[in-house]
Amino acid sequence: MQTSIFLAQLIGPVLLTGAISLFVNGERQGAMAREFLESPPLIYLSGILVMTAGLAIVLYHNVWALDWRILITLVGWMALIGGAFRILFFDEVEKIGEKMLDRPWSLTIGGVVWLVIAVVLIYFGYFA
């Protein structure tokens, strides 16, 4: 349980900050994402970083209990798979990213999902 609390305290604030930034700086975030998608080396490098973080979470917290801790496990697996996808298929990442950015509501939905996960993790990491 200590690992779960530590990871909730680590991941929760990062997701919360990212979610708030999507709401406060939506246009700039979209512009920055478009610039990012124009750089295969950045996509590749981010894949290495995200996959490493995801693998670390999965190795130390592969908990499939039906409670809040599963959120940490799911974040880890999504990071692991998403990072590997960026490394292996960086050209496809550009195409998928462009399609998402052409739909303005996609950033809002992403921000809401991050916000909900962040609030749950912060609650259980700091207050429960």
mmCIF file of C-alpha atoms in Angstrom:
data_model
loop_
_atom_site.group_PDB
_atom_site.id
_atom_site.type_symbol
_atom_site.label_atom_id
_atom_site.label_comp_id
_atom_site.label_asym_id
_atom_site.label_seq_id
_atom_site.Cartn_x
_atom_site.Cartn_y
_atom_site.Cartn_z
ATOM 1 C CA MET A 1 0.000 0.000 0.000
ATOM 2 C CA GLN A 2 2.931 2.373 0.634
ATOM 3 C CA THR A 3 3.970 2.069 -3.015
ATOM 4 C CA SER A 4 0.421 2.905 -4.101
ATOM 5 C CA ILE A 5 0.321 5.976 -1.869
ATOM 6 C CA PHE A 6 3.745 7.136 -3.055
ATOM 7 C CA LEU A 7 2.799 6.742 -6.725
ATOM 8 C CA ALA A 8 -0.545 8.480 -6.137
ATOM 9 C CA GLN A 9 1.331 11.386 -4.519
ATOM 10 C CA LEU A 10 3.749 11.465 -7.467
ATOM 11 C CA ILE A 11 1.353 11.019 -10.396
ATOM 12 C CA GLY A 12 -1.669 12.927 -9.058
ATOM 13 C CA PRO A 13 -0.123 16.427 -8.974
ATOM 14 C CA VAL A 14 1.532 15.941 -12.376
ATOM 15 C CA LEU A 15 -1.789 14.955 -13.977
ATOM 16 C CA LEU A 16 -3.587 17.779 -12.177
ATOM 17 C CA THR A 17 -1.090 20.338 -13.449
ATOM 18 C CA GLY A 18 -1.357 18.960 -16.978
ATOM 19 C CA ALA A 19 -5.163 19.019 -16.861
ATOM 20 C CA ILE A 20 -5.286 22.582 -15.575
ATOM 21 C CA SER A 21 -2.824 23.626 -18.259
ATOM 22 C CA LEU A 22 -5.086 22.138 -20.942
ATOM 23 C CA PHE A 23 -7.965 24.266 -19.667
ATOM 24 C CA VAL A 24 -6.000 27.459 -19.035
ATOM 25 C CA ASN A 25 -3.694 27.294 -22.072
ATOM 26 C CA GLY A 26 -5.821 25.287 -24.508
ATOM 27 C CA GLU A 27 -4.859 27.183 -27.645
ATOM 28 C CA ARG A 28 -1.162 27.252 -26.774
ATOM 29 C CA GLN A 29 -1.267 23.561 -25.831
ATOM 30 C CA GLY A 30 -2.788 22.752 -29.214
ATOM 31 C CA ALA A 31 -0.165 24.829 -31.030
ATOM 32 C CA MET A 32 2.611 23.220 -29.015
ATOM 33 C CA ALA A 33 1.230 19.756 -29.772
ATOM 34 C CA ARG A 34 1.209 20.536 -33.509
ATOM 35 C CA GLU A 35 4.867 21.615 -33.329
ATOM 36 C CA PHE A 36 5.699 18.471 -31.362
ATOM 37 C CA LEU A 37 4.027 16.284 -33.995
ATOM 38 C CA GLU A 38 6.238 17.840 -36.685
ATOM 39 C CA SER A 39 9.347 16.450 -34.998
ATOM 40 C CA PRO A 40 9.878 12.668 -35.264
ATOM 41 C CA PRO A 41 12.948 12.879 -32.985
ATOM 42 C CA LEU A 42 10.819 14.463 -30.231
ATOM 43 C CA ILE A 43 8.098 11.848 -30.677
ATOM 44 C CA TYR A 44 10.737 9.116 -30.443
ATOM 45 C CA LEU A 45 12.437 10.668 -27.398
ATOM 46 C CA SER A 46 9.123 11.168 -25.618
ATOM 47 C CA GLY A 47 8.367 7.518 -26.339
ATOM 48 C CA ILE A 48 11.546 6.462 -24.571
ATOM 49 C CA LEU A 49 10.737 8.658 -21.554
ATOM 50 C CA VAL A 50 7.075 7.655 -21.343
ATOM 51 C CA MET A 51 7.816 3.959 -21.844
ATOM 52 C CA THR A 52 10.489 4.071 -19.135
ATOM 53 C CA ALA A 53 8.082 5.693 -16.666
ATOM 54 C CA GLY A 54 5.321 3.244 -17.584
ATOM 55 C CA LEU A 55 7.616 0.245 -17.234
ATOM 56 C CA ALA A 56 8.788 1.461 -13.805
ATOM 57 C CA ILE A 57 5.174 1.768 -12.650
ATOM 58 C CA VAL A 58 4.216 -1.645 -14.039
ATOM 59 C CA LEU A 59 7.273 -3.348 -12.500
ATOM 60 C CA TYR A 60 6.582 -1.933 -9.043
ATOM 61 C CA HIS A 61 2.825 -1.559 -9.095
ATOM 62 C CA ASN A 62 1.039 -4.131 -11.244
ATOM 63 C CA VAL A 63 -1.937 -4.207 -8.857
ATOM 64 C CA TRP A 64 -5.232 -5.365 -10.342
ATOM 65 C CA ALA A 65 -7.398 -4.861 -7.236
ATOM 66 C CA LEU A 66 -10.869 -3.434 -7.794
ATOM 67 C CA ASP A 67 -10.195 -0.178 -5.960
ATOM 68 C CA TRP A 68 -8.441 3.143 -6.586
ATOM 69 C CA ARG A 69 -5.036 1.489 -6.970
ATOM 70 C CA ILE A 70 -6.028 0.087 -10.361
ATOM 71 C CA LEU A 71 -5.830 3.644 -11.721
ATOM 72 C CA ILE A 72 -2.087 3.658 -11.075
ATOM 73 C CA THR A 73 -1.701 0.302 -12.799
ATOM 74 C CA LEU A 74 -3.739 1.477 -15.787
ATOM 75 C CA VAL A 75 -1.708 4.693 -16.058
ATOM 76 C CA GLY A 76 1.452 2.573 -16.004
ATOM 77 C CA TRP A 77 0.247 0.201 -18.708
ATOM 78 C CA MET A 78 -1.041 3.058 -20.879
ATOM 79 C CA ALA A 79 2.326 4.818 -20.571
ATOM 80 C CA LEU A 80 4.220 1.607 -21.346
ATOM 81 C CA ILE A 81 2.118 0.812 -24.414
ATOM 82 C CA GLY A 82 1.883 4.442 -25.544
ATOM 83 C CA GLY A 83 5.633 4.922 -25.211
ATOM 84 C CA ALA A 84 6.380 1.759 -27.166
ATOM 85 C CA PHE A 85 3.937 2.889 -29.868
ATOM 86 C CA ARG A 86 5.733 6.243 -30.135
ATOM 87 C CA ILE A 87 9.100 4.517 -30.504
ATOM 88 C CA LEU A 88 7.926 1.959 -33.047
ATOM 89 C CA PHE A 89 5.419 3.979 -35.072
ATOM 90 C CA PHE A 90 6.353 7.662 -34.758
ATOM 91 C CA ASP A 91 4.944 8.421 -38.225
ATOM 92 C CA GLU A 92 1.563 7.015 -37.193
ATOM 93 C CA VAL A 93 1.672 9.056 -33.980
ATOM 94 C CA GLU A 94 1.858 12.192 -36.123
ATOM 95 C CA LYS A 95 -1.207 11.163 -38.156
ATOM 96 C CA ILE A 96 -3.253 10.170 -35.096
ATOM 97 C CA GLY A 97 -2.217 13.331 -33.247
ATOM 98 C CA GLU A 98 -3.224 15.571 -36.151
ATOM 99 C CA LYS A 99 -6.648 13.911 -36.323
ATOM 100 C CA MET A 100 -7.126 14.461 -32.591
ATOM 101 C CA LEU A 101 -6.070 18.110 -32.799
ATOM 102 C CA ASP A 102 -8.514 18.705 -35.655
ATOM 103 C CA ARG A 103 -11.271 17.945 -33.137
ATOM 104 C CA PRO A 104 -11.151 20.766 -30.574
ATOM 105 C CA TRP A 105 -13.180 18.796 -28.018
ATOM 106 C CA SER A 106 -10.474 16.085 -27.846
ATOM 107 C CA LEU A 107 -8.230 18.285 -25.663
ATOM 108 C CA THR A 108 -11.180 19.039 -23.393
ATOM 109 C CA ILE A 109 -12.043 15.353 -23.010
ATOM 110 C CA GLY A 110 -8.387 14.541 -22.310
ATOM 111 C CA GLY A 111 -8.234 17.311 -19.720
ATOM 112 C CA VAL A 112 -11.374 16.065 -17.966
ATOM 113 C CA VAL A 113 -10.064 12.481 -17.854
ATOM 114 C CA TRP A 114 -6.710 13.657 -16.464
ATOM 115 C CA LEU A 115 -8.504 15.868 -13.942
ATOM 116 C CA VAL A 116 -10.705 13.047 -12.638
ATOM 117 C CA ILE A 117 -7.789 10.613 -12.318
ATOM 118 C CA ALA A 118 -5.661 13.324 -10.675
ATOM 119 C CA VAL A 119 -8.318 14.190 -8.093
ATOM 120 C CA VAL A 120 -8.792 10.516 -7.174
ATOM 121 C CA LEU A 121 -5.041 9.938 -6.847
ATOM 122 C CA ILE A 122 -4.492 13.128 -4.855
ATOM 123 C CA TYR A 123 -7.339 12.237 -2.502
ATOM 124 C CA PHE A 124 -6.017 8.737 -1.805
ATOM 125 C CA GLY A 125 -2.372 9.806 -1.845
ATOM 126 C CA TYR A 126 -2.680 12.746 0.530
ATOM 127 C CA PHE A 127 -5.997 12.689 2.375
ATOM 128 C CA ALA A 128 -7.390 9.158 2.765
#
